[in-house]
Amino acid sequence: MRVYPLVPVLTRVNLNIWTLVSLSIGFISIFSHSYALANVGQQLSAAQALTLSEANQLYIDKKYQSAIQLTRTIIQKAPDNIAAKILQAQSLGKLNKHKQAIKLYQAVLEARPDMPEVYNNLASLYARQGELEVARQTLENGIATNKQYQTLYENLSAIYVEMARGAYSKALKLGVQAKAVQLKTLNWALPESRQALALNTNGKTAGISNNKKPATQPVTTQPQPAMPESTKTSEVKLASASLSKPEVATKPEASVVVVQPASQTRTKTEFREKNVPTINKDEVITALQGWAAAWSAQAVDLYLSFYGKEFKPDRLSRKVWAVQRRIRLSKPRWVNVRLKNFDVKAVEKQADKAIVRLVQDYRADNYQDKTRKQFVMKRTVDGWRILSEQSLAVIR
Amino acid sequence: MINQIFHKSTYWLAGLAIIFIVSFAFAQKGATVNDSSENQATYLAKLDSLEGFNQPTAYNQSAKNHKRLIAELNQRIRVYPKDYEASLLKVFAYIDSAEYAKAESLLDKLIEETPEFSLAHLIKGDLLTMQVRPLLGIGKNEILEKVVRSKYRQELGNLRDEIDIRLKNYHNQFVSTKIPQALLLMSESVDTAILIDKSKNRLYLFKRQNDLLPPKLIQDFYVSIGKLRGNKTVRGDLKTPEGVYFITRFIPDSNLPDKYGIGAFPVNYPNELDNKLGKTGYGIWLHGTTSDSYSRPPLDSEGCVVLPNIDLASIKHLITPGKTPIIIAESLQWIEFDEWSRTRKDVLASIESWRHDWQSLDVDKYLQHYDENFWSGNHNLSTWRARKKLLARSKKYQKIKFDDISLFAYPGEAAEEAIVVARFRQSYQSNNYNSEMLKRVYLAKNNNNWKILFEGK
């Protein structure tokens, strides 16, 4: 039986970032794969190899269901055929059958724990399910097998960013849900199919857009020495040989650029409304004392926080007024505001509104006066807030 | 001066343990050199280069300090396994000495145990971010900027303030050989005392040892206090009062809104001195935190002292309403043993001499022990004098005994003169009247003599 050389015969296909960006989502390209099929570590019959390439073509043609069926028959005949498994897992992934795909990838990794693309794609499945921590671990394992794969770093970085966002959201109690992350996946193709793809660059096949640059250069196959009588040891040697020569194990390029942040769902913090129907005059007075204390401390933000949302300043917009208050409150070197002669009355039929009359004794380093004032106060979830503030008279 | 209390974030960077920042800078060395968008692959290389980085001497020295710090923190955690602040500080020490894996696994454990601890999430975010983006400081980076909308800016500021205060005040711990000036004498019935240092946002729990030795610090915690700095004077002024107070009772959480956490210990503000000074307000409590949050920002209450639920739970059983004092100061004073011992001897001697002169029925001598500003109920010194003179006529003999004396010194800034609050059991016997009562007496230092400023039940 003739051994079909499935040793790395791959070349590099360089897609620069610009090309990637210009490409539409979901398109497939090829990357050089110095040891991909060689590492599969088994010998296929010519017939099997052909079927595998057929299955690959089906995948490229986006006929994922058929690709799955075909790979299934291959695997039935050759249960150790890793190439077929990977192809099947990729197809399953395309059909959003994440669980099955994950299982297959895991099985592949058990047999061959040294394939960064598999780690990468497995991680992307985890990430899509929102299992960021597992995705991260998987990517780190992948990087541990080969430090040259840029896509793995990019994906890991995306995971870090999302995890950090998640942590910050929790710190600030933003109520943002854990997000799924869509990572770049690495596709993995047979040499023949690559030629097919190259031929198809002008066509519409495989989701390649028409205006795509000839990123897929005509493939120049570099014949590799045929694999010696395949023994485990020699495989390992070969694999490690390619690993130790980064220039041979070229940078695989990302094929699909999809970093689509899922939509954020922000749950509004809900406050519990209190149901107290009567006015507690002490509460109203306490709030106004706080307002005066904030003014005296020249703590402008705190001072402004005592004004309710509906507070409308006289003749000024709320914003301009706030700026004006900020300037005026900050100007004196010291301020002392005292309130006395409180007269608190409930506004008719309203349990959450009160009218307060009082005397405000204002002293600062540059000015002092006594004013009779009237406030309309409103109860909010944060306590009593000022709705309106009015000077009735200046006393002396 | 404008608004300075709320803008502490402007100095937190400067005030923060500098080593911490330095280490962040180290970790970021690679990332800042390479534009991250251009070359994402650098982060691992960056970490690699960090390993081989020729560290300057200062860094090595701080690494040594970290070992000591970690040992110290471990000790704390051994004593109190829920000391999550200590765990968080340990994470900092690990980050600082570039042991990121250790830092992260400890942080994950912490988050698992106490998922409401916002600071743990913040640091976790930083730890992840530093892998991919430059950090400008704790809780300060590009990723976080995008997460925080303006609405949450104040909250982020609060978290930074809390970290700052926790870090600083852990490091600035007083020298353990010093004694709190406030706790001059704890009687047998007063097993524990609570001290609050407002400037440090810290609660210290002390335990009585015996009559001769000073009380011992058992635990200290981060607490939140009033929104405005300064001593409370008026109701609603959002300030935490300063003085010698006592826990009056316990209100269980079942009778309280969630805001107060697992329970509340009301404090006897305004006390006799506050009333005398015309201070107003009420409802100053030591209480817990809402069930959905671990802690609150440093300046956040309307005057109450707020202790995280977890910590309150751990000391709740050590607080006895009616007995446990809570002494609140802007900044606590710590003294040497000699001074502590001398002061309490002086005060005890004055009390003994007062008791002696009282018992002797020599009213003029007895009245010499009173301060000119003395008050008791509606009495001032002259009405008191008249009353005592009148009473003395009916007495053939008096036998007065003080037991169970405790002495608590007033915080320095809270009163114009040095004041000590004495609490004891008084048994009084005479030819026509007998009584037993718990007494509270304020003594003021006047020309090196301790005089009675207030006397009451």
mmCIF file of N, CA and C in Angstrom, chain A residues 133 136 140 143 147 150 153-154 156-158 160-161 163-174 176 264 266 269 272 280-283 285-291 293-294 297-302 306 326 330 332-335 342 382, chain B residues 1-7 38-41 43-44 48 104 108 116 118 121-122 124-129 131-133 135 139 141 143-144 146-149 151-152 154-156 159 227-228 234-239 258-259 282 292-294 302:
data_model
loop_
_atom_site.group_PDB
_atom_site.id
_atom_site.type_symbol
_atom_site.label_atom_id
_atom_site.label_comp_id
_atom_site.label_asym_id
_atom_site.label_seq_id
_atom_site.Cartn_x
_atom_site.Cartn_y
_atom_site.Cartn_z
ATOM 1 N N GLU A 133 -12.736 31.627 32.228
ATOM 2 C CA GLU A 133 -11.613 31.098 33.010
ATOM 3 C C GLU A 133 -11.053 29.839 32.360
ATOM 4 N N ARG A 136 -9.261 30.721 29.185
ATOM 5 C CA ARG A 136 -7.947 31.284 29.483
ATOM 6 C C ARG A 136 -6.936 30.175 29.760
ATOM 7 N N GLU A 140 -3.603 29.230 27.663
ATOM 8 C CA GLU A 140 -2.284 29.209 28.287
ATOM 9 C C GLU A 140 -1.602 27.862 28.072
ATOM 10 N N ILE A 143 -0.335 27.898 24.539
ATOM 11 C CA ILE A 143 0.886 28.696 24.409
ATOM 12 C C ILE A 143 2.079 27.923 24.976
ATOM 13 N N LYS A 147 5.117 28.716 21.620
ATOM 14 C CA LYS A 147 5.027 30.134 21.979
ATOM 15 C C LYS A 147 4.935 31.049 20.764
ATOM 16 N N GLN A 150 0.708 33.787 17.290
ATOM 17 C CA GLN A 150 0.218 35.097 17.674
ATOM 18 C C GLN A 150 -1.269 35.096 18.010
ATOM 19 N N TYR A 153 -2.084 34.498 21.526
ATOM 20 C CA TYR A 153 -1.851 35.642 22.406
ATOM 21 C C TYR A 153 -2.983 36.661 22.275
ATOM 22 N N GLU A 154 -3.355 36.873 21.023
ATOM 23 C CA GLU A 154 -4.431 37.845 20.807
ATOM 24 C C GLU A 154 -5.703 37.402 21.505
ATOM 25 N N LEU A 156 -5.918 35.334 24.029
ATOM 26 C CA LEU A 156 -5.721 35.376 25.475
ATOM 27 C C LEU A 156 -5.899 36.806 25.970
ATOM 28 N N SER A 157 -5.384 37.711 25.174
ATOM 29 C CA SER A 157 -5.507 39.110 25.541
ATOM 30 C C SER A 157 -6.977 39.544 25.582
ATOM 31 N N ALA A 158 -7.742 39.088 24.586
ATOM 32 C CA ALA A 158 -9.176 39.419 24.563
ATOM 33 C C ALA A 158 -9.869 38.859 25.806
ATOM 34 N N TYR A 160 -8.439 38.280 28.703
ATOM 35 C CA TYR A 160 -8.029 39.088 29.860
ATOM 36 C C TYR A 160 -8.848 40.367 29.944
ATOM 37 N N VAL A 161 -9.014 41.015 28.802
ATOM 38 C CA VAL A 161 -9.756 42.274 28.790
ATOM 39 C C VAL A 161 -11.178 42.027 29.296
ATOM 40 N N MET A 163 -12.308 39.529 31.090
ATOM 41 C CA MET A 163 -12.332 39.134 32.509
ATOM 42 C C MET A 163 -12.121 40.349 33.405
ATOM 43 N N ALA A 164 -11.223 41.223 32.975
ATOM 44 C CA ALA A 164 -10.978 42.439 33.771
ATOM 45 C C ALA A 164 -12.249 43.278 33.813
ATOM 46 N N ARG A 165 -12.903 43.402 32.652
ATOM 47 C CA ARG A 165 -14.161 44.164 32.623
ATOM 48 C C ARG A 165 -15.179 43.559 33.588
ATOM 49 N N GLY A 166 -15.224 42.231 33.559
ATOM 50 C CA GLY A 166 -16.156 41.543 34.460
ATOM 51 C C GLY A 166 -15.840 41.842 35.914
ATOM 52 N N ALA A 167 -14.548 41.780 36.249
ATOM 53 C CA ALA A 167 -14.138 42.025 37.638
ATOM 54 C C ALA A 167 -14.480 43.458 38.041
ATOM 55 N N TYR A 168 -14.213 44.415 37.136
ATOM 56 C CA TYR A 168 -14.513 45.809 37.461
ATOM 57 C C TYR A 168 -16.013 46.026 37.619
ATOM 58 N N SER A 169 -16.783 45.360 36.767
ATOM 59 C CA SER A 169 -18.231 45.505 36.879
ATOM 60 C C SER A 169 -18.713 45.029 38.237
ATOM 61 N N LYS A 170 -18.103 43.937 38.680
ATOM 62 C CA LYS A 170 -18.488 43.439 40.002
ATOM 63 C C LYS A 170 -18.055 44.404 41.093
ATOM 64 N N ALA A 171 -16.858 44.943 40.938
ATOM 65 C CA ALA A 171 -16.354 45.876 41.958
ATOM 66 C C ALA A 171 -17.294 47.065 42.105
ATOM 67 N N LEU A 172 -17.834 47.522 40.978
ATOM 68 C CA LEU A 172 -18.676 48.716 41.015
ATOM 69 C C LEU A 172 -20.157 48.368 41.058
ATOM 70 N N LYS A 173 -20.428 47.071 41.127
ATOM 71 C CA LYS A 173 -21.815 46.590 41.166
ATOM 72 C C LYS A 173 -22.631 47.159 40.009
ATOM 73 N N LEU A 174 -22.088 47.041 38.821
ATOM 74 C CA LEU A 174 -22.776 47.580 37.655
ATOM 75 C C LEU A 174 -23.894 46.658 37.189
ATOM 76 N N VAL A 176 -23.520 44.087 35.335
ATOM 77 C CA VAL A 176 -23.268 43.611 33.981
ATOM 78 C C VAL A 176 -23.074 42.103 34.029
ATOM 79 N N GLN A 264 -24.345 44.230 26.037
ATOM 80 C CA GLN A 264 -24.329 44.299 27.497
ATOM 81 C C GLN A 264 -25.748 44.395 28.020
ATOM 82 N N ARG A 266 -27.561 45.611 31.186
ATOM 83 C CA ARG A 266 -27.345 46.250 32.484
ATOM 84 C C ARG A 266 -28.638 46.240 33.255
ATOM 85 N N THR A 269 -30.214 48.976 39.095
ATOM 86 C CA THR A 269 -30.262 48.722 40.525
ATOM 87 C C THR A 269 -31.634 49.141 41.009
ATOM 88 N N ARG A 272 -35.609 49.658 47.055
ATOM 89 C CA ARG A 272 -36.854 49.314 47.710
ATOM 90 C C ARG A 272 -37.495 50.604 48.197
ATOM 91 N N ASN A 280 -42.183 62.543 58.952
ATOM 92 C CA ASN A 280 -41.402 62.628 60.162
ATOM 93 C C ASN A 280 -40.643 63.959 60.109
ATOM 94 N N LYS A 281 -41.111 64.921 60.897
ATOM 95 C CA LYS A 281 -40.524 66.264 60.821
ATOM 96 C C LYS A 281 -39.035 66.253 61.144
ATOM 97 N N ASP A 282 -38.661 65.371 62.070
ATOM 98 C CA ASP A 282 -37.247 65.268 62.439
ATOM 99 C C ASP A 282 -36.387 64.916 61.236
ATOM 100 N N GLU A 283 -36.932 64.021 60.427
ATOM 101 C CA GLU A 283 -36.173 63.604 59.246
ATOM 102 C C GLU A 283 -35.932 64.785 58.312
ATOM 103 N N ILE A 285 -35.900 67.968 59.105
ATOM 104 C CA ILE A 285 -34.959 68.909 59.723
ATOM 105 C C ILE A 285 -33.538 68.367 59.643
ATOM 106 N N THR A 286 -33.408 67.076 59.909
ATOM 107 C CA THR A 286 -32.088 66.452 59.849
ATOM 108 C C THR A 286 -31.466 66.633 58.470
ATOM 109 N N ALA A 287 -32.286 66.453 57.434
ATOM 110 C CA ALA A 287 -31.761 66.602 56.070
ATOM 111 C C ALA A 287 -31.272 68.032 55.850
ATOM 112 N N LEU A 288 -32.061 69.009 56.306
ATOM 113 C CA LEU A 288 -31.646 70.407 56.104
ATOM 114 C C LEU A 288 -30.403 70.746 56.927
ATOM 115 N N GLN A 289 -30.276 70.131 58.097
ATOM 116 C CA GLN A 289 -29.063 70.347 58.892
ATOM 117 C C GLN A 289 -27.854 69.795 58.154
ATOM 118 N N GLY A 290 -28.065 68.656 57.484
ATOM 119 C CA GLY A 290 -26.984 68.067 56.691
ATOM 120 C C GLY A 290 -26.585 69.000 55.554
ATOM 121 N N TRP A 291 -27.606 69.591 54.928
ATOM 122 C CA TRP A 291 -27.371 70.551 53.839
ATOM 123 C C TRP A 291 -26.519 71.715 54.359
ATOM 124 N N ALA A 293 -24.611 71.704 57.023
ATOM 125 C CA ALA A 293 -23.283 71.221 57.429
ATOM 126 C C ALA A 293 -22.373 71.082 56.218
ATOM 127 N N ALA A 294 -22.956 70.564 55.108
ATOM 128 C CA ALA A 294 -22.157 70.407 53.887
ATOM 129 C C ALA A 294 -21.717 71.778 53.377
ATOM 130 N N ALA A 297 -18.989 73.033 55.529
ATOM 131 C CA ALA A 297 -17.727 72.333 55.277
ATOM 132 C C ALA A 297 -17.215 72.648 53.876
ATOM 133 N N GLN A 298 -18.007 73.415 53.110
ATOM 134 C CA GLN A 298 -17.712 73.734 51.717
ATOM 135 C C GLN A 298 -17.497 72.470 50.890
ATOM 136 N N ALA A 299 -18.240 71.435 51.276
ATOM 137 C CA ALA A 299 -18.210 70.168 50.534
ATOM 138 C C ALA A 299 -19.271 70.279 49.445
ATOM 139 N N VAL A 300 -18.866 70.807 48.303
ATOM 140 C CA VAL A 300 -19.840 71.204 47.284
ATOM 141 C C VAL A 300 -20.661 70.025 46.768
ATOM 142 N N ASP A 301 -19.988 68.909 46.477
ATOM 143 C CA ASP A 301 -20.717 67.763 45.927
ATOM 144 C C ASP A 301 -21.793 67.288 46.895
ATOM 145 N N LEU A 302 -21.408 67.230 48.150
ATOM 146 C CA LEU A 302 -22.356 66.792 49.157
ATOM 147 C C LEU A 302 -23.513 67.795 49.252
ATOM 148 N N PHE A 306 -28.032 67.423 48.093
ATOM 149 C CA PHE A 306 -29.265 67.621 48.850
ATOM 150 C C PHE A 306 -30.389 68.203 47.990
ATOM 151 N N ARG A 326 -20.974 76.125 42.991
ATOM 152 C CA ARG A 326 -19.633 75.602 43.275
ATOM 153 C C ARG A 326 -18.655 76.740 43.503
ATOM 154 N N SER A 330 -17.145 77.824 47.240
ATOM 155 C CA SER A 330 -15.715 77.597 47.427
ATOM 156 C C SER A 330 -14.956 78.872 47.737
ATOM 157 N N PRO A 332 -15.294 81.707 49.845
ATOM 158 C CA PRO A 332 -14.866 82.180 51.170
ATOM 159 C C PRO A 332 -13.808 81.262 51.787
ATOM 160 N N ARG A 333 -13.016 81.831 52.689
ATOM 161 C CA ARG A 333 -12.003 81.010 53.350
ATOM 162 C C ARG A 333 -12.660 80.122 54.373
ATOM 163 N N TRP A 334 -13.727 80.632 54.998
ATOM 164 C CA TRP A 334 -14.509 79.770 55.872
ATOM 165 C C TRP A 334 -15.980 80.163 55.801
ATOM 166 N N VAL A 335 -16.834 79.205 56.074
ATOM 167 C CA VAL A 335 -18.277 79.442 56.035
ATOM 168 C C VAL A 335 -18.890 78.755 57.248
ATOM 169 N N PHE A 342 -37.209 76.285 62.959
ATOM 170 C CA PHE A 342 -37.812 75.430 61.938
ATOM 171 C C PHE A 342 -39.333 75.401 62.078
ATOM 172 N N ASP A 382 -33.306 58.302 48.768
ATOM 173 C CA ASP A 382 -32.074 58.665 49.478
ATOM 174 C C ASP A 382 -32.322 59.546 50.692
ATOM 175 N N MET B 1 -8.704 73.984 49.775
ATOM 176 C CA MET B 1 -9.642 73.798 50.858
ATOM 177 C C MET B 1 -11.002 73.399 50.329
ATOM 178 N N ILE B 2 -11.231 73.785 49.066
ATOM 179 C CA ILE B 2 -12.512 73.442 48.468
ATOM 180 C C ILE B 2 -12.681 71.943 48.487
ATOM 181 N N ASN B 3 -13.702 71.526 49.172
ATOM 182 C CA ASN B 3 -14.138 70.189 48.930
ATOM 183 C C ASN B 3 -13.057 69.149 49.182
ATOM 184 N N GLN B 4 -12.130 69.500 50.017
ATOM 185 C CA GLN B 4 -10.941 68.644 50.072
ATOM 186 C C GLN B 4 -11.223 67.234 50.552
ATOM 187 N N ILE B 5 -12.202 67.116 51.437
ATOM 188 C CA ILE B 5 -12.437 65.781 51.975
ATOM 189 C C ILE B 5 -12.911 64.810 50.919
ATOM 190 N N PHE B 6 -13.553 65.338 49.920
ATOM 191 C CA PHE B 6 -14.071 64.409 48.914
ATOM 192 C C PHE B 6 -13.106 64.214 47.767
ATOM 193 N N HIS B 7 -11.998 64.849 47.856
ATOM 194 C CA HIS B 7 -11.060 64.699 46.749
ATOM 195 C C HIS B 7 -9.764 64.095 47.226
ATOM 196 N N GLU B 38 -0.620 46.808 18.506
ATOM 197 C CA GLU B 38 0.236 46.385 17.412
ATOM 198 C C GLU B 38 0.790 44.994 17.659
ATOM 199 N N ASN B 39 1.100 44.753 18.877
ATOM 200 C CA ASN B 39 1.721 43.471 19.155
ATOM 201 C C ASN B 39 1.232 42.887 20.468
ATOM 202 N N GLN B 40 0.204 42.130 20.352
ATOM 203 C CA GLN B 40 -0.386 41.551 21.543
ATOM 204 C C GLN B 40 0.499 40.468 22.136
ATOM 205 N N ALA B 41 1.346 39.930 21.301
ATOM 206 C CA ALA B 41 2.104 38.774 21.737
ATOM 207 C C ALA B 41 3.170 39.125 22.750
ATOM 208 N N TYR B 43 2.967 40.175 25.742
ATOM 209 C CA TYR B 43 2.758 40.116 27.178
ATOM 210 C C TYR B 43 3.518 38.985 27.847
ATOM 211 N N LEU B 44 3.630 37.887 27.122
ATOM 212 C CA LEU B 44 4.369 36.794 27.731
ATOM 213 C C LEU B 44 5.857 37.122 27.765
ATOM 214 N N ASP B 48 8.426 37.292 30.760
ATOM 215 C CA ASP B 48 9.726 36.630 30.732
ATOM 216 C C ASP B 48 10.828 37.605 31.094
ATOM 217 N N GLU B 104 -3.006 35.734 42.336
ATOM 218 C CA GLU B 104 -4.310 35.470 41.744
ATOM 219 C C GLU B 104 -5.044 34.335 42.447
ATOM 220 N N ASP B 108 -8.636 34.758 44.116
ATOM 221 C CA ASP B 108 -9.793 33.940 43.723
ATOM 222 C C ASP B 108 -10.443 33.305 44.941
ATOM 223 N N GLU B 116 -18.946 39.705 47.996
ATOM 224 C CA GLU B 116 -19.413 41.105 48.031
ATOM 225 C C GLU B 116 -18.253 42.081 48.232
ATOM 226 N N SER B 118 -15.988 44.337 47.241
ATOM 227 C CA SER B 118 -15.733 45.055 45.986
ATOM 228 C C SER B 118 -14.242 45.248 45.711
ATOM 229 N N HIS B 121 -12.612 42.451 43.867
ATOM 230 C CA HIS B 121 -12.906 42.449 42.437
ATOM 231 C C HIS B 121 -12.081 43.509 41.714
ATOM 232 N N LEU B 122 -11.937 44.642 42.349
ATOM 233 C CA LEU B 122 -11.167 45.723 41.730
ATOM 234 C C LEU B 122 -9.709 45.283 41.493
ATOM 235 N N LYS B 124 -8.638 42.247 41.359
ATOM 236 C CA LYS B 124 -8.650 41.176 40.361
ATOM 237 C C LYS B 124 -8.635 41.786 38.961
ATOM 238 N N GLY B 125 -9.458 42.804 38.773
ATOM 239 C CA GLY B 125 -9.482 43.494 37.484
ATOM 240 C C GLY B 125 -8.102 44.043 37.129
ATOM 241 N N ASP B 126 -7.451 44.625 38.107
ATOM 242 C CA ASP B 126 -6.111 45.181 37.873
ATOM 243 C C ASP B 126 -5.098 44.093 37.513
ATOM 244 N N LEU B 127 -5.233 42.998 38.233
ATOM 245 C CA LEU B 127 -4.291 41.902 38.010
ATOM 246 C C LEU B 127 -4.445 41.351 36.590
ATOM 247 N N LEU B 128 -5.676 41.275 36.114
ATOM 248 C CA LEU B 128 -5.915 40.802 34.747
ATOM 249 C C LEU B 128 -5.480 41.863 33.745
ATOM 250 N N THR B 129 -5.817 43.099 34.060
ATOM 251 C CA THR B 129 -5.503 44.187 33.136
ATOM 252 C C THR B 129 -4.004 44.328 32.924
ATOM 253 N N GLN B 131 -1.873 42.340 32.559
ATOM 254 C CA GLN B 131 -1.345 41.414 31.563
ATOM 255 C C GLN B 131 -1.416 42.001 30.156
ATOM 256 N N VAL B 132 -2.346 42.919 29.959
ATOM 257 C CA VAL B 132 -2.570 43.371 28.589
ATOM 258 C C VAL B 132 -2.521 44.876 28.377
ATOM 259 N N ARG B 133 -2.647 45.647 29.438
ATOM 260 C CA ARG B 133 -2.658 47.096 29.260
ATOM 261 C C ARG B 133 -1.851 47.739 30.382
ATOM 262 N N LEU B 135 -1.040 49.904 33.519
ATOM 263 C CA LEU B 135 -1.790 50.385 34.681
ATOM 264 C C LEU B 135 -1.218 51.734 35.094
ATOM 265 N N GLY B 139 -6.765 50.637 40.246
ATOM 266 C CA GLY B 139 -8.070 51.029 39.714
ATOM 267 C C GLY B 139 -7.978 52.193 38.754
ATOM 268 N N ASN B 141 -6.974 52.542 34.727
ATOM 269 C CA ASN B 141 -6.470 52.076 33.447
ATOM 270 C C ASN B 141 -7.547 52.221 32.387
ATOM 271 N N ILE B 143 -9.024 50.038 30.388
ATOM 272 C CA ILE B 143 -10.175 49.128 30.369
ATOM 273 C C ILE B 143 -11.230 49.602 31.361
ATOM 274 N N LEU B 144 -10.750 49.955 32.534
ATOM 275 C CA LEU B 144 -11.669 50.397 33.577
ATOM 276 C C LEU B 144 -12.365 51.701 33.165
ATOM 277 N N LYS B 146 -13.316 52.549 30.356
ATOM 278 C CA LYS B 146 -14.433 52.261 29.462
ATOM 279 C C LYS B 146 -15.603 51.659 30.222
ATOM 280 N N VAL B 147 -15.294 50.951 31.281
ATOM 281 C CA VAL B 147 -16.354 50.305 32.052
ATOM 282 C C VAL B 147 -17.143 51.334 32.858
ATOM 283 N N VAL B 148 -16.415 52.280 33.429
ATOM 284 C CA VAL B 148 -17.034 53.230 34.352
ATOM 285 C C VAL B 148 -17.706 54.348 33.583
ATOM 286 N N ARG B 149 -18.979 54.452 33.729
ATOM 287 C CA ARG B 149 -19.648 55.630 33.181
ATOM 288 C C ARG B 149 -19.640 56.678 34.279
ATOM 289 N N LYS B 151 -21.621 58.047 36.011
ATOM 290 C CA LYS B 151 -22.449 57.802 37.181
ATOM 291 C C LYS B 151 -21.683 57.048 38.276
ATOM 292 N N TYR B 152 -20.733 56.244 37.839
ATOM 293 C CA TYR B 152 -20.053 55.392 38.808
ATOM 294 C C TYR B 152 -18.693 55.928 39.221
ATOM 295 N N GLN B 154 -17.929 58.371 41.157
ATOM 296 C CA GLN B 154 -17.855 58.593 42.600
ATOM 297 C C GLN B 154 -17.605 57.269 43.324
ATOM 298 N N GLU B 155 -18.291 56.216 42.858
ATOM 299 C CA GLU B 155 -18.104 54.921 43.506
ATOM 300 C C GLU B 155 -16.677 54.406 43.351
ATOM 301 N N LEU B 156 -16.137 54.610 42.142
ATOM 302 C CA LEU B 156 -14.757 54.185 41.917
ATOM 303 C C LEU B 156 -13.824 54.965 42.841
ATOM 304 N N LEU B 159 -13.917 53.498 46.219
ATOM 305 C CA LEU B 159 -13.152 52.256 46.344
ATOM 306 C C LEU B 159 -11.665 52.561 46.476
ATOM 307 N N LYS B 227 -20.070 61.377 56.876
ATOM 308 C CA LYS B 227 -19.709 61.944 55.569
ATOM 309 C C LYS B 227 -18.797 63.150 55.693
ATOM 310 N N LEU B 228 -18.956 63.889 56.777
ATOM 311 C CA LEU B 228 -18.104 65.067 56.952
ATOM 312 C C LEU B 228 -17.119 64.837 58.098
ATOM 313 N N VAL B 234 -24.165 69.468 65.819
ATOM 314 C CA VAL B 234 -25.586 69.705 65.562
ATOM 315 C C VAL B 234 -26.216 68.474 64.930
ATOM 316 N N ARG B 235 -27.456 68.266 65.249
ATOM 317 C CA ARG B 235 -28.193 67.188 64.619
ATOM 318 C C ARG B 235 -28.111 67.310 63.103
ATOM 319 N N GLY B 236 -27.877 66.187 62.445
ATOM 320 C CA GLY B 236 -27.871 66.191 60.983
ATOM 321 C C GLY B 236 -26.612 66.730 60.354
ATOM 322 N N ASP B 237 -25.585 67.017 61.165
ATOM 323 C CA ASP B 237 -24.391 67.615 60.550
ATOM 324 C C ASP B 237 -23.463 66.585 59.903
ATOM 325 N N LEU B 238 -23.910 65.329 59.843
ATOM 326 C CA LEU B 238 -23.200 64.270 59.127
ATOM 327 C C LEU B 238 -21.806 63.991 59.675
ATOM 328 N N LYS B 239 -21.608 64.348 60.955
ATOM 329 C CA LYS B 239 -20.296 64.116 61.563
ATOM 330 C C LYS B 239 -20.403 63.068 62.666
ATOM 331 N N ASP B 258 -32.400 46.668 56.406
ATOM 332 C CA ASP B 258 -31.182 45.991 55.950
ATOM 333 C C ASP B 258 -29.945 46.884 56.032
ATOM 334 N N LYS B 259 -30.176 48.182 55.908
ATOM 335 C CA LYS B 259 -29.097 49.171 55.940
ATOM 336 C C LYS B 259 -28.147 48.991 57.126
ATOM 337 N N TYR B 282 -28.937 62.584 67.624
ATOM 338 C CA TYR B 282 -29.260 61.330 68.309
ATOM 339 C C TYR B 282 -29.006 60.204 67.315
ATOM 340 N N ASP B 292 -25.829 43.138 50.813
ATOM 341 C CA ASP B 292 -25.237 42.949 49.488
ATOM 342 C C ASP B 292 -23.902 43.660 49.322
ATOM 343 N N SER B 293 -23.395 44.236 50.412
ATOM 344 C CA SER B 293 -22.076 44.847 50.253
ATOM 345 C C SER B 293 -21.194 44.441 51.416
ATOM 346 N N TYR B 294 -19.919 44.417 51.147
ATOM 347 C CA TYR B 294 -18.978 43.979 52.173
ATOM 348 C C TYR B 294 -18.647 45.132 53.113
ATOM 349 N N GLU B 302 -24.130 58.924 58.321
ATOM 350 C CA GLU B 302 -24.638 60.219 58.781
ATOM 351 C C GLU B 302 -24.137 60.510 60.192
#
